[in-house]
Coordinates of C-alpha atoms in Angstrom, one line a residue:
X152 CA -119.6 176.4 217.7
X153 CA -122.4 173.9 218.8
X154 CA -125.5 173.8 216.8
X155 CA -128.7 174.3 218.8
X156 CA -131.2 171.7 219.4
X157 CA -134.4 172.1 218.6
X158 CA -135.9 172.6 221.7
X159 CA -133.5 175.9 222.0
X160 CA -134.4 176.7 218.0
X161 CA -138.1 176.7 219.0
X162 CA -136.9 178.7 222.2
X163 CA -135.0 181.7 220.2
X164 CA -137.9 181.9 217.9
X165 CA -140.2 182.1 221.1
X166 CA -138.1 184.6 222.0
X167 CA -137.9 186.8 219.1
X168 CA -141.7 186.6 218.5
X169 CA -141.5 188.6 222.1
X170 CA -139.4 190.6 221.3
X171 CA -141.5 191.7 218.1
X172 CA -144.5 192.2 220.5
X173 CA -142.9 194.4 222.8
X174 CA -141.5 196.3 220.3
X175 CA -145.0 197.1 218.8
X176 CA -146.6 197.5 222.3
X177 CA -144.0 200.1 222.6
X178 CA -144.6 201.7 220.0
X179 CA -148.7 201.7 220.1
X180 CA -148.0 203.1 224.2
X181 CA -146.0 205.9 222.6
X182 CA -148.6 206.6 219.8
X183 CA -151.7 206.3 222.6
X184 CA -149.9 209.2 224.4
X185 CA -148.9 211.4 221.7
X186 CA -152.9 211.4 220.1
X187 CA -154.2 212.1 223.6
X188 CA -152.2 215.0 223.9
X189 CA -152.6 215.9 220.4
X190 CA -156.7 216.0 221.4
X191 CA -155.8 218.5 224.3
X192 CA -154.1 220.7 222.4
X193 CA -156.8 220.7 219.7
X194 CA -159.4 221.7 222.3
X195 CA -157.7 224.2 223.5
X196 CA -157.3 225.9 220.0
X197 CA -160.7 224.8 218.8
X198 CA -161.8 228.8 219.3
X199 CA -159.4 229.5 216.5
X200 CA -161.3 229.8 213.2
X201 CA -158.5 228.0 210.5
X202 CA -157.8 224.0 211.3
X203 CA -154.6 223.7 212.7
X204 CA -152.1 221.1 211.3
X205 CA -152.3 219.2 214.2
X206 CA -156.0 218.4 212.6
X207 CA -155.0 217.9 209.4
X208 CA -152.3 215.6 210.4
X209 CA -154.9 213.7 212.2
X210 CA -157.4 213.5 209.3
X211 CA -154.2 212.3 207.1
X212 CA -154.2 209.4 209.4
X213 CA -157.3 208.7 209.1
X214 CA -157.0 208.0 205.3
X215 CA -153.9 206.1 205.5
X216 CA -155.7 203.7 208.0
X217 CA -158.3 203.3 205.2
X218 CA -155.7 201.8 203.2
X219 CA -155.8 197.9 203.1
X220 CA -152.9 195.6 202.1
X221 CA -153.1 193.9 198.8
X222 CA -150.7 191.5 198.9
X223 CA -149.6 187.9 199.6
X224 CA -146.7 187.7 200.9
X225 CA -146.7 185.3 203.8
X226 CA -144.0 184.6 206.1
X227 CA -143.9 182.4 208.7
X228 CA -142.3 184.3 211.8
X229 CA -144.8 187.2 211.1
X230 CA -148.7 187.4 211.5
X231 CA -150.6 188.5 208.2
X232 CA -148.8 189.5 205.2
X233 CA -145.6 191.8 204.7
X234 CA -148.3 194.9 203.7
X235 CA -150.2 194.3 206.5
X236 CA -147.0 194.4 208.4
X237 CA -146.2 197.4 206.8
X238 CA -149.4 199.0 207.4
X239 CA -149.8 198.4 210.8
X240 CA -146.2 199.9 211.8
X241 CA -147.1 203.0 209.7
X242 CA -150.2 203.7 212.1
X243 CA -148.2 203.0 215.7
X244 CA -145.0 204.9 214.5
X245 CA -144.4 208.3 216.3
X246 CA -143.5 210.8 213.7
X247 CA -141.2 212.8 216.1
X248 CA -138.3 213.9 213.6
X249 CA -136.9 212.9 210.1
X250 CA -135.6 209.3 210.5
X251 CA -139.3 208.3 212.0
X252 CA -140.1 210.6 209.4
X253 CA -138.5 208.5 206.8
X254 CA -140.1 204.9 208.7
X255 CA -143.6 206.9 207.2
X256 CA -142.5 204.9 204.5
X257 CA -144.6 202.0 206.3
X258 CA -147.5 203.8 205.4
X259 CA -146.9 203.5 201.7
X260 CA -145.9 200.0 202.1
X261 CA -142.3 200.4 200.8
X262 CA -139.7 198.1 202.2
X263 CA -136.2 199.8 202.3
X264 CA -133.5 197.3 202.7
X265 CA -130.8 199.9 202.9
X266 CA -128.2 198.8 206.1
X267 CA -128.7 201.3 208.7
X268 CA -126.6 201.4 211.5
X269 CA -130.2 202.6 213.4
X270 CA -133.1 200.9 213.9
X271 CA -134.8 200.2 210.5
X272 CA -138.2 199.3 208.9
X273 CA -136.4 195.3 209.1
X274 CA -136.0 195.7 212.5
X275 CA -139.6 196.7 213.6
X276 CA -141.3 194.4 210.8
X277 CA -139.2 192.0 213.3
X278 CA -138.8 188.6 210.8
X279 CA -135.3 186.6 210.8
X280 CA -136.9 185.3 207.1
X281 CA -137.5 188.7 205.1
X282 CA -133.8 189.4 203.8
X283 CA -133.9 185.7 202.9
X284 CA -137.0 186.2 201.0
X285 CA -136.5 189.3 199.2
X286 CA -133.0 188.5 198.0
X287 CA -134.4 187.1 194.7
X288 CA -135.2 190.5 193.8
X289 CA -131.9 192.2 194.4
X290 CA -129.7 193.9 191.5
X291 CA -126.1 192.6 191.3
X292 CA -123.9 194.9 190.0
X293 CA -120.6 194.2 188.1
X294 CA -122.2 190.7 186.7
X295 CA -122.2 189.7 183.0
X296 CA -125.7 191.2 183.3
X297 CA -125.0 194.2 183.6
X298 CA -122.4 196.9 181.0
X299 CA -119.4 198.5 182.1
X300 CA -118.6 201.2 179.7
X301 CA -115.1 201.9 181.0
X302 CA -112.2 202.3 178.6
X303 CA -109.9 199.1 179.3
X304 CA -106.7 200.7 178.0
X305 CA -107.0 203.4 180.0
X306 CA -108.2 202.5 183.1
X307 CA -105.6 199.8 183.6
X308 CA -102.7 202.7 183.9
X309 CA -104.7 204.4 186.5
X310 CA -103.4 201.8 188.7
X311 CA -100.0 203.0 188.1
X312 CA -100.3 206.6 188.9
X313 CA -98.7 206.4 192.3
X314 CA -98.0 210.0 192.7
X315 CA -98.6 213.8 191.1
X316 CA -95.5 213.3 188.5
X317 CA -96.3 210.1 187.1
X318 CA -100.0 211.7 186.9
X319 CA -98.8 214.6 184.7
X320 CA -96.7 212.4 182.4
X321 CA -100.0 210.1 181.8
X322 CA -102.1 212.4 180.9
X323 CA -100.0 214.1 178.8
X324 CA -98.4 211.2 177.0
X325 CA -101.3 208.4 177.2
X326 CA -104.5 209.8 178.3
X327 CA -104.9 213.2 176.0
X328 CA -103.8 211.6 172.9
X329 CA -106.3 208.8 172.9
X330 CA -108.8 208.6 170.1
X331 CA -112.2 207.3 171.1
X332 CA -113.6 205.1 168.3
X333 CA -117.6 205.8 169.5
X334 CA -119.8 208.0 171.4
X335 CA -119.7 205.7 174.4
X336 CA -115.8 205.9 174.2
X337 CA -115.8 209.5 173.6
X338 CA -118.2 210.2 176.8
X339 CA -116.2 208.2 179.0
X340 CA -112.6 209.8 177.7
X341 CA -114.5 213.1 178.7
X342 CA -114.8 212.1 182.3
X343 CA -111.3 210.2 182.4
X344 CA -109.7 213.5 181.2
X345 CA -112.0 216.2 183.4
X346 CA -111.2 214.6 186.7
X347 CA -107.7 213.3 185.8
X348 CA -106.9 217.4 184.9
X349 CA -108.4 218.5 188.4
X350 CA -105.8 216.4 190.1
X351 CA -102.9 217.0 187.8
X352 CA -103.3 220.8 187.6
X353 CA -106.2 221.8 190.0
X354 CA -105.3 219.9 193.4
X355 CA -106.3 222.6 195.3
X356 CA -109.9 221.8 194.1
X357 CA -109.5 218.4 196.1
X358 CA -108.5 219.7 199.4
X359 CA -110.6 218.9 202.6
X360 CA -110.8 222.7 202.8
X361 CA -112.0 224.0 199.1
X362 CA -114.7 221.0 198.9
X363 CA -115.8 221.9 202.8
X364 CA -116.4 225.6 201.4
X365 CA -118.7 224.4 198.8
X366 CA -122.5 225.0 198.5
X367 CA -125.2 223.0 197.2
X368 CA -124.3 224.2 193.9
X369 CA -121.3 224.9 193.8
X370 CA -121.1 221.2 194.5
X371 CA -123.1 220.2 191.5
X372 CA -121.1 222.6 188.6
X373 CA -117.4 222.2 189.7
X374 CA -117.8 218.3 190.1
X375 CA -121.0 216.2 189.3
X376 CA -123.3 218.0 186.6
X377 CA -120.2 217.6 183.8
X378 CA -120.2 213.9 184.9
X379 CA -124.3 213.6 184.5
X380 CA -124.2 215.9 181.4
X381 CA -121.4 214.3 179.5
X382 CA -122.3 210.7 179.8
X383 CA -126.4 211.2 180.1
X384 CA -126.4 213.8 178.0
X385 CA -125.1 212.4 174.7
X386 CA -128.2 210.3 174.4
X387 CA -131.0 212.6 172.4
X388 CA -133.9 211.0 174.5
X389 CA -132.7 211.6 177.5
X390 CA -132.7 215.4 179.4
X391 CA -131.3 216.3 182.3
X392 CA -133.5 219.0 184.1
X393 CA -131.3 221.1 186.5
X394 CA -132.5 222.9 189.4
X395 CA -135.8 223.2 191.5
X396 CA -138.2 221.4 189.5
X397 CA -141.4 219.4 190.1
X398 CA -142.3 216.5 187.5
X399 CA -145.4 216.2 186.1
X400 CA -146.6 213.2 187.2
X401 CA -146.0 214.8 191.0
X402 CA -148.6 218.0 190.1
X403 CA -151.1 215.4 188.9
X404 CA -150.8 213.6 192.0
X405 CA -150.7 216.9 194.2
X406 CA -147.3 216.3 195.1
X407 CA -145.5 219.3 195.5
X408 CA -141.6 218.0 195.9
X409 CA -138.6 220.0 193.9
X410 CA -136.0 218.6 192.9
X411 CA -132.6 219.4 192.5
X412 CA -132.0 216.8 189.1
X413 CA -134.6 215.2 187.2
X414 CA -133.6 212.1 184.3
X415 CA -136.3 212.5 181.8
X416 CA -136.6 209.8 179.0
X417 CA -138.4 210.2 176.0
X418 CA -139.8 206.9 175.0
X419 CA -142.1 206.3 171.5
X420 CA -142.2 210.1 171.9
X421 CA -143.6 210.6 174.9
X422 CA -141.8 212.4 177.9
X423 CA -141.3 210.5 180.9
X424 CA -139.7 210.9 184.6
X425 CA -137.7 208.3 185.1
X426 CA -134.8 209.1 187.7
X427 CA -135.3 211.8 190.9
X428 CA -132.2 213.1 192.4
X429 CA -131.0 215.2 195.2
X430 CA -127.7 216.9 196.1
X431 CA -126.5 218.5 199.5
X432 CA -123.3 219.8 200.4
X433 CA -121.2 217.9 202.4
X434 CA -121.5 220.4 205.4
X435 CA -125.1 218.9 205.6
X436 CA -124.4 215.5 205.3
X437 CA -126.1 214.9 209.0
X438 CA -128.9 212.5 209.3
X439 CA -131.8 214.8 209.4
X440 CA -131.1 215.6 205.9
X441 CA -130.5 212.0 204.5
X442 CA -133.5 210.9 205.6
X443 CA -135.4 213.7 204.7
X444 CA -133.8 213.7 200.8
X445 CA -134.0 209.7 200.8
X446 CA -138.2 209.9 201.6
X447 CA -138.5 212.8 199.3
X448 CA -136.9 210.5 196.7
X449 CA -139.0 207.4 197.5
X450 CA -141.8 208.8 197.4
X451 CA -141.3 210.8 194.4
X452 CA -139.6 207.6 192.7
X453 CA -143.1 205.6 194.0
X454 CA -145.2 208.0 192.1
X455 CA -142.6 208.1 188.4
X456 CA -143.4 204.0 188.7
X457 CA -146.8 204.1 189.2
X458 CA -146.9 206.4 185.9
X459 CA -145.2 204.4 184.1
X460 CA -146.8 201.1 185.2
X461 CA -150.0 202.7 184.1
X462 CA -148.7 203.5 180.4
X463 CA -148.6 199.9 180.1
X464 CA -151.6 198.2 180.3
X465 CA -150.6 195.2 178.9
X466 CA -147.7 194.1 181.0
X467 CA -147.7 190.6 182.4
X468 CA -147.6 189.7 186.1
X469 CA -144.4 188.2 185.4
X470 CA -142.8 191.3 184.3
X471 CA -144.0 194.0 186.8
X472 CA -141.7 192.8 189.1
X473 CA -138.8 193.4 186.5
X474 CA -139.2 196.8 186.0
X475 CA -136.3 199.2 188.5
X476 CA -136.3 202.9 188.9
X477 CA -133.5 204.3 189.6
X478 CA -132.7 207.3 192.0
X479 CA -130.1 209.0 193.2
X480 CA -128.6 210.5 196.4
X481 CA -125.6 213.0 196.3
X482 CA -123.8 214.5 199.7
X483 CA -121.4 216.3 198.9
X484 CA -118.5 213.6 196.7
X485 CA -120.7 210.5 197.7
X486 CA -123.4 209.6 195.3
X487 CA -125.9 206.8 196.1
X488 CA -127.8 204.6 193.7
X489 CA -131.1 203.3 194.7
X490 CA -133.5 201.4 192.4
X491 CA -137.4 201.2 193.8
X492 CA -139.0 198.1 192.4
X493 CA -143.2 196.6 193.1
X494 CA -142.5 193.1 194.4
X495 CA -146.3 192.2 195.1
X496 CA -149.4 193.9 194.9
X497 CA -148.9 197.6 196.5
X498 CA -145.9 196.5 198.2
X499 CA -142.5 198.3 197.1
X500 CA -139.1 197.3 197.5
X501 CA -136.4 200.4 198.0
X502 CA -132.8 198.8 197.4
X503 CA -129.6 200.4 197.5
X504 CA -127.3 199.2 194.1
X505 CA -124.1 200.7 194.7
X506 CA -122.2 204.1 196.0
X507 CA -119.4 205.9 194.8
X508 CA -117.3 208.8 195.5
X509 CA -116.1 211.4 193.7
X510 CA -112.4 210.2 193.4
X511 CA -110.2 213.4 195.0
X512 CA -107.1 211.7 196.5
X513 CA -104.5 209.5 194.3
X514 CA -105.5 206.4 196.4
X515 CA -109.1 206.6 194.9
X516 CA -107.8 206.9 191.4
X517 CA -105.5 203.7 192.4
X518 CA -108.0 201.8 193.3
X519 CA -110.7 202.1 190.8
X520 CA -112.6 205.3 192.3
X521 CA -112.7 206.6 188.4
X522 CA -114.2 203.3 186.7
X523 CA -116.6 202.8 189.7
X524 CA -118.4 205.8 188.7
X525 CA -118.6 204.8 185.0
X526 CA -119.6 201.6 186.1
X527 CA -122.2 202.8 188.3
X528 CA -123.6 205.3 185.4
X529 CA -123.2 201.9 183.1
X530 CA -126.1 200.3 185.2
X531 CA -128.4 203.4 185.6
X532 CA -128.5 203.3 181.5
X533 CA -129.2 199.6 181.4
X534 CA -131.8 200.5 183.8
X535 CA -133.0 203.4 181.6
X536 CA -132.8 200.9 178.8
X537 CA -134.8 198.3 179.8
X538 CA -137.5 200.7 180.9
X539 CA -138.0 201.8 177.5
X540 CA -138.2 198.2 176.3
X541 CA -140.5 197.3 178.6
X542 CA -142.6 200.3 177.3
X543 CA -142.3 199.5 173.8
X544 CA -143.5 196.2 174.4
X545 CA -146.6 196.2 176.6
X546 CA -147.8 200.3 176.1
X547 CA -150.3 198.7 173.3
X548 CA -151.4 195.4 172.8
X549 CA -149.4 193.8 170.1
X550 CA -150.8 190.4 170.0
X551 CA -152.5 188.0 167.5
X552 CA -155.9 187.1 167.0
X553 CA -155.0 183.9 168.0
X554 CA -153.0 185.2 171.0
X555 CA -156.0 186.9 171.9
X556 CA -158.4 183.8 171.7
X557 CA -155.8 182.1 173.8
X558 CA -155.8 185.2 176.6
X559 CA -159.7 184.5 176.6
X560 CA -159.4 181.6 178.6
X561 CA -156.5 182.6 180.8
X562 CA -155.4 186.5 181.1
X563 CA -152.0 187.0 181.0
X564 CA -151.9 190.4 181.6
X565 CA -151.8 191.9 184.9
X566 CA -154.5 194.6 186.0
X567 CA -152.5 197.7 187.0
X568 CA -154.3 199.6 189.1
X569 CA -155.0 196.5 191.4
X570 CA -150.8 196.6 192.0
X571 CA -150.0 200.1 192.6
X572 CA -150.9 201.7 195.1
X573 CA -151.3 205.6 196.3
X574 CA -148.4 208.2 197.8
X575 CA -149.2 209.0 201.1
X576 CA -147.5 211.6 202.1
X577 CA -147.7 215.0 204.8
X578 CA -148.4 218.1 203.5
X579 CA -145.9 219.5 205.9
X580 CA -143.4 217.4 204.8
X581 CA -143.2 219.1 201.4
X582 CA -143.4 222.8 202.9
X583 CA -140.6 221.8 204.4
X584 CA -138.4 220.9 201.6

């Protein structure tokens, strides 16, 4: 393939700076003519005594306008910083349905760098230099960084179980007998053993048909909460809160979102949401509803951080940006692990880590379906983990005298409340959750 010159490099860029343009004249042309309807149909309900929610929609853009970016990140192919990037596409967006629903996410100037086989936040934000750029902050899972709590021994003859017989004689012969030596070991021999028995002597359970039939919960007791429960569970500071729930930090923040599972650590005795997490069945899995769960869980996730950024006031710059949340997205057997992270001053990064599947065919047990999902829970405890270190460290100030004479004449410590930044958020959003 021939390299471009640079006459045609400077073209293309020429080029895609158009395209950019266009794409937010567009969408500024489509916002003009959905606020000057908007204003006809207010006056001709303004004889109605209570505001309608067109009204209160408005006067909820009216405060996120307010909002000014406070960051500094600065790339080339883009005017102004990423936030005000951010910011401007979450005022000329047309909230139509969910997925521009979910691009409201501009408004609370988090990125999501999830692929999308639609157009994404990337896409209108327009630069060729952002996944460049932001790469230094992704997780990589299955690195010496990270644990993987699988049991060797066993998980190497899951490869071998090619069909239902050899499957029986396993478990019978290898897999039952085995003797954990720890509490890890004994958590993870649990999960082998649960879904290793549903395909040796529940199959039906597996079929297209039986999992099709399932509900929400039904979803959640025969196949994910024992998985949660038996590996989250063992740990005596961390509760798993089932059901329709809202945390605390959300009520304080007049946030009213439920959620179906809520991780809640308790750190230096003190009990804090950590992890938000929905489940659907997989007869919902259509768009409307991943977008609607995955903004539910953002900004949910957006408001745990800021909590928990604010219970430690003396974190350093240098380690704000170190600190993941984790969430989680279940559809029916698919499970998707996010982590939300605060890359600059009020501007979020939303990641995805990994996804798994519920392993329900012998192929998925072949190739490593089983150990993918105790990897996968392996990195949302070293998440959980390092959360609580992070705590520990900066909730109080544990420095020297001389330490503090030192941070006299340069601060160390990073001012909180000048990196996070407010949920916004629709009302109607929640009443419709």
């Amino acid at each position: 393939m021939t390299e471009l010159s640079e006459a045609d490099k400077k073209l293309q860029d020429e080029l895609e700076k158009l395209s950019q343009q266009r794409q937010l004249i567009l969408a500024r042309l489509e916002r003009s003519s959905h606020e000057r309807i908007n204003q006809n149909l207010e006056q001709a309900e303004s004889s109605r005594k209570r505001p309608s929610s067109l009204r209160e929609a408005s006067d909820q853009q009216v405060q996120s306008i307010k909002k000014s970016a406070k960051d500094s990140i600065v790339l080339s192919d883009i005017q102004g910083t990423l936030g005000e990037r951010l910011l401007e596409l979450g005022q000329t967006v047309l909230i139509s349905d969910k997925r521009s629903k979910y691009l409201s996410l501009c408004k609370n100037c988090v990125i999501d760098l999830t692929p999308s086989n639609e157009v994404s936040q990337i896409d209108l934000i327009g630069s060729s230099r952002i996944r460049p750029f932001l790469k230094k902050y992704l997780v990589e899972v299955g690195g010496d960084e990270n644990s993987d709590n699988n049991i060797d021994e066993l998980a190497k003859l899951l490869s071998k179980l090619s069909n239902k017989r050899k499957l029986e004689s396993c478990y019978k012969d290898r897999i039952a007998k085995y003797e954990p030596r720890n509490d890890i070991e004994r958590a993870v021999h649990n999960i082998y053993k649960y879904v290793l028995e549903q395909h040796a002597f529940k199959s039906f359970m597996l079929t297209n048909a039986y999992i099709d039939a399932c509900s929400e919960q039904s979803i959640n007791i025969k196949y994910w909460s024992y998985l949660f429960e038996t590996y989250f569970g063992r740990n005596r500071n961390i509760f798993l809160q089932w059901g329709d729930t809202i945390a605390a930090d959300c009520k304080n923040s007049s946030l009213s979102f439920k959620l179906d599972l809520r991780i809640i650590v308790n750190i230096e005795k003190t009990d804090h949401d950590i992890i938000a997490a929905e489940l659907a069945p997989p007869t919902t899995t259509i768009n409307s509803k991943l977008y609607n769960d995955k903004l539910k869980l953002a900004l949910v996730s957006k408001c745990h951080l800021n909590s928990l950024l604010m219970a430690m006031p003396f974190i350093p710059k240098t380690k704000i940006k170190l600190i993941r949340l984790p969430l989680i997205q279940i559809m029916g057997l698919s499970c998707h692990i996010y982590a939300l992270s605060l890359i600059d001053k009020g501007v979020y990064l939303l990641q995805r880590i990994c996804s798994v599947t519920y392993p329900f065919t012998h192929i998925h047990l072949q190739t490593g379906g089983l150990q993918k999902i105790v990897q996968a829970f392996s990195v949302v405890e070293d998440m959980i983990s390092d959360i609580s270190d992070y705590h520990r460290n900066y909730s109080t100030d544990n420095s020297t005298k001389m330490d503090k004479l030192l941070k006299a004449r340069k601060k160390s410590t990073a001012d909180v409340e000048d990196w996070v930044s407010e949920v916004i958020w629709d009302k109607r959003l929640a009443d419709e959750n």
